C-alpha cells in the first residue's frame, strides 16, 4: 500500500515485527513514534499477562498501531475516500483520526498481519467501539498509559486504579476523564457508541 505514498520509505521485510517496525520507522525519520510504539507494546504485554491474553498478539498490536504516522493526514483522507469507505464528521474535520484505520491497512497489506484480533485492536485504538474485544481494550488502554507526550498522563492514576477492576472499567475511566477535562476535539461516532456500551456493562 505504501506505493500510493511516494514519500514513504519501505525497507525490505524480515518478517519479524520486532526488527521490521524499528527499521520502517527509522527509515522514515520517526524516532519518537518508535519509542512510543515500543512502550505501548510493553504495556500491552503487561496487560496481556494481567488478563490472560496472548502476549504476542498484544505486542504486535502495540508495535503496529501507529505505523501509518508516516502518511500525511490529508493523504489518509484521500486514500479512504478513493476506497469508497465512509468518513465520519470527526474524521473529516481531523484527518489524523483516520490513522487507526490506515494502520490496520498497513498492518495487513504491508506487514502481512492476518490475525483479526490484532487488526481489530489497531483499527479502534484511538476511539474504541461498541462490543470491543479484550484485545481492543488492552491496546486502547496501553496506548493511553504509554502516551506519546512528556511526563505522566493526567488520567494515569484513575485509569490504573480502574484497570485493577476490569478492562471495561479502565476504558470508561479514560473516556470519562477525557470528556470532562475538555481534551475531546470532536466525538467520533465509534467513541460515542463505545461509551454507551461500556456504561451498560458497568
Ligand atoms: Fe494512535
Ligand atoms: Fe499511539
PDB file of C-alpha atoms and ligand atoms in Angstrom:
ATOM      1  CA  UNK A   1       0.000   0.000   0.000  1.00  0.00           C
ATOM      2  CA  UNK A   2       2.910   2.393   0.599  1.00  0.00           C
ATOM      3  CA  UNK A   3       3.473   2.646  -3.159  1.00  0.00           C
ATOM      4  CA  UNK A   4       0.473   5.033  -3.049  1.00  0.00           C
ATOM      5  CA  UNK A   5       2.596   7.409  -0.939  1.00  0.00           C
ATOM      6  CA  UNK A   6       5.865   8.082  -2.795  1.00  0.00           C
ATOM      7  CA  UNK A   7       7.448   9.913   0.168  1.00  0.00           C
ATOM      8  CA  UNK A   8       7.196   6.789   2.389  1.00  0.00           C
ATOM      9  CA  UNK A   9      10.305   4.580   2.515  1.00  0.00           C
ATOM     10  CA  UNK A  10       9.513   0.875   2.917  1.00  0.00           C
ATOM     11  CA  UNK A  11      12.632  -1.206   3.718  1.00  0.00           C
ATOM     12  CA  UNK A  12      12.630  -4.915   2.824  1.00  0.00           C
ATOM     13  CA  UNK A  13      10.859  -7.022   5.445  1.00  0.00           C
ATOM     14  CA  UNK A  14      12.485  -9.730   7.566  1.00  0.00           C
ATOM     15  CA  UNK A  15       9.008 -10.805   8.796  1.00  0.00           C
ATOM     16  CA  UNK A  16       9.995 -10.202  12.408  1.00  0.00           C
ATOM     17  CA  UNK A  17       7.986  -7.238  13.709  1.00  0.00           C
ATOM     18  CA  UNK A  18      10.461  -6.526  16.495  1.00  0.00           C
ATOM     19  CA  UNK A  19      13.000  -5.552  13.821  1.00  0.00           C
ATOM     20  CA  UNK A  20      10.758  -4.610  10.862  1.00  0.00           C
ATOM     21  CA  UNK A  21       8.854  -1.892  12.748  1.00  0.00           C
ATOM     22  CA  UNK A  22      12.013  -0.141  14.031  1.00  0.00           C
ATOM     23  CA  UNK A  23      13.594  -0.360  10.558  1.00  0.00           C
ATOM     24  CA  UNK A  24      10.477   1.130   8.957  1.00  0.00           C
ATOM     25  CA  UNK A  25      10.039   3.995  11.412  1.00  0.00           C
ATOM     26  CA  UNK A  26      13.759   4.841  11.483  1.00  0.00           C
ATOM     27  CA  UNK A  27      13.888   4.890   7.668  1.00  0.00           C
ATOM     28  CA  UNK A  28      11.054   7.419   7.744  1.00  0.00           C
ATOM     29  CA  UNK A  29      12.612   9.615  10.442  1.00  0.00           C
ATOM     30  CA  UNK A  30      10.136   8.767  13.216  1.00  0.00           C
ATOM     31  CA  UNK A  31      12.231   8.016  16.347  1.00  0.00           C
ATOM     32  CA  UNK A  32       9.570   9.403  18.705  1.00  0.00           C
ATOM     33  CA  UNK A  33       6.874   7.217  17.163  1.00  0.00           C
ATOM     34  CA  UNK A  34       9.209   4.237  17.501  1.00  0.00           C
ATOM     35  CA  UNK A  35       9.820   4.930  21.206  1.00  0.00           C
ATOM     36  CA  UNK A  36       6.055   5.311  21.702  1.00  0.00           C
ATOM     37  CA  UNK A  37       5.020   2.101  19.923  1.00  0.00           C
ATOM     38  CA  UNK A  38       7.696   0.109  21.767  1.00  0.00           C
ATOM     39  CA  UNK A  39       6.421   1.500  25.092  1.00  0.00           C
ATOM     40  CA  UNK A  40       2.822   0.670  24.103  1.00  0.00           C
ATOM     41  CA  UNK A  41       3.852  -2.880  23.130  1.00  0.00           C
ATOM     42  CA  UNK A  42       5.470  -3.271  26.553  1.00  0.00           C
ATOM     43  CA  UNK A  43       2.407  -2.021  28.473  1.00  0.00           C
ATOM     44  CA  UNK A  44       0.050  -4.039  26.262  1.00  0.00           C
ATOM     45  CA  UNK A  45       2.146  -7.128  27.023  1.00  0.00           C
ATOM     46  CA  UNK A  46       1.790  -6.434  30.761  1.00  0.00           C
ATOM     47  CA  UNK A  47      -1.996  -6.083  30.391  1.00  0.00           C
ATOM     48  CA  UNK A  48      -1.989  -9.401  28.484  1.00  0.00           C
ATOM     49  CA  UNK A  49      -0.392 -11.108  31.472  1.00  0.00           C
ATOM     50  CA  UNK A  50      -2.840  -9.439  33.874  1.00  0.00           C
ATOM     51  CA  UNK A  51      -5.891 -10.542  31.874  1.00  0.00           C
ATOM     52  CA  UNK A  52      -4.734 -13.858  30.398  1.00  0.00           C
ATOM     53  CA  UNK A  53      -4.452 -12.622  26.806  1.00  0.00           C
ATOM     54  CA  UNK A  54      -1.929 -13.720  24.169  1.00  0.00           C
ATOM     55  CA  UNK A  55       1.138 -11.573  24.797  1.00  0.00           C
ATOM     56  CA  UNK A  56       2.487 -11.886  21.244  1.00  0.00           C
ATOM     57  CA  UNK A  57      -0.785 -10.547  19.795  1.00  0.00           C
ATOM     58  CA  UNK A  58      -0.731  -7.636  22.230  1.00  0.00           C
ATOM     59  CA  UNK A  59       2.902  -6.814  21.388  1.00  0.00           C
ATOM     60  CA  UNK A  60       2.171  -6.976  17.644  1.00  0.00           C
ATOM     61  CA  UNK A  61      -0.801  -4.635  18.026  1.00  0.00           C
ATOM     62  CA  UNK A  62       1.293  -2.235  20.094  1.00  0.00           C
ATOM     63  CA  UNK A  63       4.158  -2.168  17.601  1.00  0.00           C
ATOM     64  CA  UNK A  64       1.904  -1.578  14.575  1.00  0.00           C
ATOM     65  CA  UNK A  65      -0.864   0.646  15.934  1.00  0.00           C
ATOM     66  CA  UNK A  66       0.685   3.965  14.828  1.00  0.00           C
ATOM     67  CA  UNK A  67       2.616   2.679  11.813  1.00  0.00           C
ATOM     68  CA  UNK A  68       0.630   4.958   9.471  1.00  0.00           C
ATOM     69  CA  UNK A  69       2.004   8.043  11.226  1.00  0.00           C
ATOM     70  CA  UNK A  70       4.378   8.246   8.236  1.00  0.00           C
ATOM     71  CA  UNK A  71       1.417   9.166   5.986  1.00  0.00           C
ATOM     72  CA  UNK A  72       0.201  12.763   5.762  1.00  0.00           C
ATOM     73  CA  UNK A  73      -3.319  13.157   7.248  1.00  0.00           C
ATOM     74  CA  UNK A  74      -4.746  14.709   4.054  1.00  0.00           C
ATOM     75  CA  UNK A  75      -3.436  11.691   2.110  1.00  0.00           C
ATOM     76  CA  UNK A  76      -5.183   9.372   4.580  1.00  0.00           C
ATOM     77  CA  UNK A  77      -8.487  11.055   3.774  1.00  0.00           C
ATOM     78  CA  UNK A  78      -7.780  10.796   0.047  1.00  0.00           C
ATOM     79  CA  UNK A  79      -6.943   7.051   0.348  1.00  0.00           C
ATOM     80  CA  UNK A  80     -10.038   6.195   2.414  1.00  0.00           C
ATOM     81  CA  UNK A  81     -12.263   8.226   0.084  1.00  0.00           C
ATOM     82  CA  UNK A  82     -10.829   6.508  -3.018  1.00  0.00           C
ATOM     83  CA  UNK A  83     -11.685   3.154  -1.439  1.00  0.00           C
ATOM     84  CA  UNK A  84     -15.288   4.376  -1.151  1.00  0.00           C
ATOM     85  CA  UNK A  85     -15.287   3.961   2.627  1.00  0.00           C
ATOM     86  CA  UNK A  86     -17.380   6.216   4.886  1.00  0.00           C
ATOM     87  CA  UNK A  87     -15.752   9.063   6.841  1.00  0.00           C
ATOM     88  CA  UNK A  88     -17.454  10.424   9.968  1.00  0.00           C
ATOM     89  CA  UNK A  89     -17.648  14.114  10.862  1.00  0.00           C
ATOM     90  CA  UNK A  90     -14.789  13.872  13.346  1.00  0.00           C
ATOM     91  CA  UNK A  91     -12.529  12.193  10.767  1.00  0.00           C
ATOM     92  CA  UNK A  92     -13.454  14.763   8.124  1.00  0.00           C
ATOM     93  CA  UNK A  93     -12.536  17.629  10.485  1.00  0.00           C
ATOM     94  CA  UNK A  94      -9.451  15.981  11.997  1.00  0.00           C
ATOM     95  CA  UNK A  95      -7.966  13.775   9.291  1.00  0.00           C
ATOM     96  CA  UNK A  96      -5.317  12.309  11.627  1.00  0.00           C
ATOM     97  CA  UNK A  97      -8.138  10.373  13.354  1.00  0.00           C
ATOM     98  CA  UNK A  98      -8.023   8.173  10.254  1.00  0.00           C
ATOM     99  CA  UNK A  99      -4.578   6.878  11.281  1.00  0.00           C
ATOM    100  CA  UNK A 100      -6.138   3.995  13.237  1.00  0.00           C
ATOM    101  CA  UNK A 101      -7.853   2.748  10.076  1.00  0.00           C
ATOM    102  CA  UNK A 102      -4.776   3.396   7.932  1.00  0.00           C
ATOM    103  CA  UNK A 103      -2.571   1.499  10.395  1.00  0.00           C
ATOM    104  CA  UNK A 104      -4.851  -1.518  10.056  1.00  0.00           C
ATOM    105  CA  UNK A 105      -4.479  -1.392   6.261  1.00  0.00           C
ATOM    106  CA  UNK A 106      -0.697  -1.096   6.591  1.00  0.00           C
ATOM    107  CA  UNK A 107      -0.516  -3.935   9.140  1.00  0.00           C
ATOM    108  CA  UNK A 108      -2.473  -6.227   6.810  1.00  0.00           C
ATOM    109  CA  UNK A 109      -1.264  -5.134   3.388  1.00  0.00           C
ATOM    110  CA  UNK A 110       2.406  -4.328   4.084  1.00  0.00           C
ATOM    111  CA  UNK A 111       3.338  -6.317   7.189  1.00  0.00           C
ATOM    112  CA  UNK A 112       1.151  -9.333   6.321  1.00  0.00           C
ATOM    113  CA  UNK A 113      -0.817  -9.479   9.575  1.00  0.00           C
ATOM    114  CA  UNK A 114      -3.888 -11.710   9.231  1.00  0.00           C
ATOM    115  CA  UNK A 115      -4.896 -12.118  12.892  1.00  0.00           C
ATOM    116  CA  UNK A 116      -8.269 -10.415  13.229  1.00  0.00           C
ATOM    117  CA  UNK A 117      -7.769  -9.736  16.961  1.00  0.00           C
ATOM    118  CA  UNK A 118      -4.619  -7.742  16.191  1.00  0.00           C
ATOM    119  CA  UNK A 119      -6.106  -5.930  13.190  1.00  0.00           C
ATOM    120  CA  UNK A 120      -9.295  -5.014  15.066  1.00  0.00           C
ATOM    121  CA  UNK A 121      -7.340  -3.643  18.042  1.00  0.00           C
ATOM    122  CA  UNK A 122      -5.217  -1.482  15.739  1.00  0.00           C
ATOM    123  CA  UNK A 123      -8.283  -0.185  13.884  1.00  0.00           C
ATOM    124  CA  UNK A 124     -10.008   1.130  17.031  1.00  0.00           C
ATOM    125  CA  UNK A 125      -7.067   2.118  19.239  1.00  0.00           C
ATOM    126  CA  UNK A 126      -7.995   5.825  19.312  1.00  0.00           C
ATOM    127  CA  UNK A 127     -11.774   5.675  19.566  1.00  0.00           C
ATOM    128  CA  UNK A 128     -12.631   2.143  20.679  1.00  0.00           C
ATOM    129  CA  UNK A 129     -16.048   0.868  19.516  1.00  0.00           C
ATOM    130  CA  UNK A 130     -19.087  -0.913  20.912  1.00  0.00           C
ATOM    131  CA  UNK A 131     -18.656  -4.653  21.613  1.00  0.00           C
ATOM    132  CA  UNK A 132     -14.906  -4.193  21.952  1.00  0.00           C
ATOM    133  CA  UNK A 133     -12.848  -7.359  22.473  1.00  0.00           C
ATOM    134  CA  UNK A 134     -10.338  -7.734  25.329  1.00  0.00           C
ATOM    135  CA  UNK A 135      -7.570  -7.151  22.730  1.00  0.00           C
ATOM    136  CA  UNK A 136      -9.256  -3.933  21.530  1.00  0.00           C
ATOM    137  CA  UNK A 137      -9.460  -2.699  25.114  1.00  0.00           C
ATOM    138  CA  UNK A 138      -5.936  -3.797  26.055  1.00  0.00           C
ATOM    139  CA  UNK A 139      -4.378  -1.797  23.205  1.00  0.00           C
ATOM    140  CA  UNK A 140      -6.687   1.176  23.789  1.00  0.00           C
ATOM    141  CA  UNK A 141      -5.582   1.375  27.437  1.00  0.00           C
ATOM    142  CA  UNK A 142      -1.894   0.668  26.722  1.00  0.00           C
ATOM    143  CA  UNK A 143      -1.830   3.481  24.149  1.00  0.00           C
ATOM    144  CA  UNK A 144      -3.200   5.911  26.734  1.00  0.00           C
ATOM    145  CA  UNK A 145      -0.925   4.829  29.608  1.00  0.00           C
ATOM    146  CA  UNK A 146       2.203   4.908  27.394  1.00  0.00           C
ATOM    147  CA  UNK A 147       1.208   8.175  25.747  1.00  0.00           C
ATOM    148  CA  UNK A 148       3.432   9.983  23.269  1.00  0.00           C
ATOM    149  CA  UNK A 149       3.940  13.170  25.296  1.00  0.00           C
ATOM    150  CA  UNK A 150       6.438  14.016  28.055  1.00  0.00           C
ATOM    151  CA  UNK A 151       5.621  13.199  31.680  1.00  0.00           C
ATOM    152  CA  UNK A 152       2.798  11.199  33.224  1.00  0.00           C
ATOM    153  CA  UNK A 153      -0.680  11.475  31.660  1.00  0.00           C
ATOM    154  CA  UNK A 154      -3.199  13.417  33.821  1.00  0.00           C
ATOM    155  CA  UNK A 155      -5.512  10.384  33.905  1.00  0.00           C
ATOM    156  CA  UNK A 156      -2.774   7.890  34.788  1.00  0.00           C
ATOM    157  CA  UNK A 157      -3.881   7.227  38.368  1.00  0.00           C
ATOM    158  CA  UNK A 158      -7.606   6.879  37.658  1.00  0.00           C
ATOM    159  CA  UNK A 159      -7.048   4.528  34.697  1.00  0.00           C
ATOM    160  CA  UNK A 160      -4.521   2.326  36.546  1.00  0.00           C
ATOM    161  CA  UNK A 161      -6.889   2.108  39.517  1.00  0.00           C
ATOM    162  CA  UNK A 162      -9.792   1.101  37.235  1.00  0.00           C
ATOM    163  CA  UNK A 163      -7.550  -1.413  35.437  1.00  0.00           C
ATOM    164  CA  UNK A 164      -7.361  -3.345  38.709  1.00  0.00           C
ATOM    165  CA  UNK A 165     -11.142  -3.892  38.349  1.00  0.00           C
ATOM    166  CA  UNK A 166     -11.574  -4.653  34.640  1.00  0.00           C
ATOM    167  CA  UNK A 167     -10.574  -3.683  31.109  1.00  0.00           C
ATOM    168  CA  UNK A 168     -14.021  -2.133  30.638  1.00  0.00           C
ATOM    169  CA  UNK A 169     -13.661  -0.011  33.783  1.00  0.00           C
ATOM    170  CA  UNK A 170     -10.251   1.254  32.638  1.00  0.00           C
ATOM    171  CA  UNK A 171     -11.559   2.210  29.179  1.00  0.00           C
ATOM    172  CA  UNK A 172     -14.540   4.025  30.652  1.00  0.00           C
ATOM    173  CA  UNK A 173     -12.382   5.806  33.248  1.00  0.00           C
ATOM    174  CA  UNK A 174     -10.140   7.189  30.481  1.00  0.00           C
ATOM    175  CA  UNK A 175     -13.058   8.183  28.265  1.00  0.00           C
ATOM    176  CA  UNK A 176     -14.976   9.934  31.042  1.00  0.00           C
ATOM    177  CA  UNK A 177     -11.827  11.769  32.132  1.00  0.00           C
ATOM    178  CA  UNK A 178     -11.198  12.901  28.545  1.00  0.00           C
ATOM    179  CA  UNK A 179     -14.773  14.159  28.100  1.00  0.00           C
ATOM    180  CA  UNK A 180     -14.892  16.012  31.428  1.00  0.00           C
ATOM    181  CA  UNK A 181     -11.453  17.615  31.025  1.00  0.00           C
ATOM    182  CA  UNK A 182     -12.181  19.266  27.669  1.00  0.00           C
ATOM    183  CA  UNK A 183      -9.454  17.311  25.811  1.00  0.00           C
ATOM    184  CA  UNK A 184     -12.078  15.941  23.417  1.00  0.00           C
ATOM    185  CA  UNK A 185     -11.731  17.542  19.970  1.00  0.00           C
ATOM    186  CA  UNK A 186     -14.890  16.189  18.363  1.00  0.00           C
ATOM    187  CA  UNK A 187     -16.699  12.986  19.371  1.00  0.00           C
ATOM    188  CA  UNK A 188     -16.073  10.182  16.859  1.00  0.00           C
ATOM    189  CA  UNK A 189     -19.147   8.030  16.157  1.00  0.00           C
ATOM    190  CA  UNK A 190     -17.399   4.886  17.430  1.00  0.00           C
ATOM    191  CA  UNK A 191     -16.285   6.675  20.614  1.00  0.00           C
ATOM    192  CA  UNK A 192     -19.865   7.704  21.436  1.00  0.00           C
ATOM    193  CA  UNK A 193     -21.153   4.169  20.832  1.00  0.00           C
ATOM    194  CA  UNK A 194     -18.310   2.707  22.931  1.00  0.00           C
ATOM    195  CA  UNK A 195     -19.136   4.970  25.900  1.00  0.00           C
ATOM    196  CA  UNK A 196     -22.805   3.891  25.785  1.00  0.00           C
ATOM    197  CA  UNK A 197     -21.778   0.215  25.557  1.00  0.00           C
ATOM    198  CA  UNK A 198     -19.302   0.482  28.446  1.00  0.00           C
ATOM    199  CA  UNK A 199     -21.859   2.254  30.649  1.00  0.00           C
ATOM    200  CA  UNK A 200     -24.356  -0.581  30.035  1.00  0.00           C
ATOM    201  CA  UNK A 201     -21.734  -3.150  31.030  1.00  0.00           C
ATOM    202  CA  UNK A 202     -20.681  -1.412  34.261  1.00  0.00           C
TER     203      UNK A 202
HETATM  204 FE1  LIG B   1      -2.591   6.319  17.516  1.00  0.00          FE
HETATM  205 FE1  LIG B   2      -0.307   5.552  19.905  1.00  0.00          FE
END
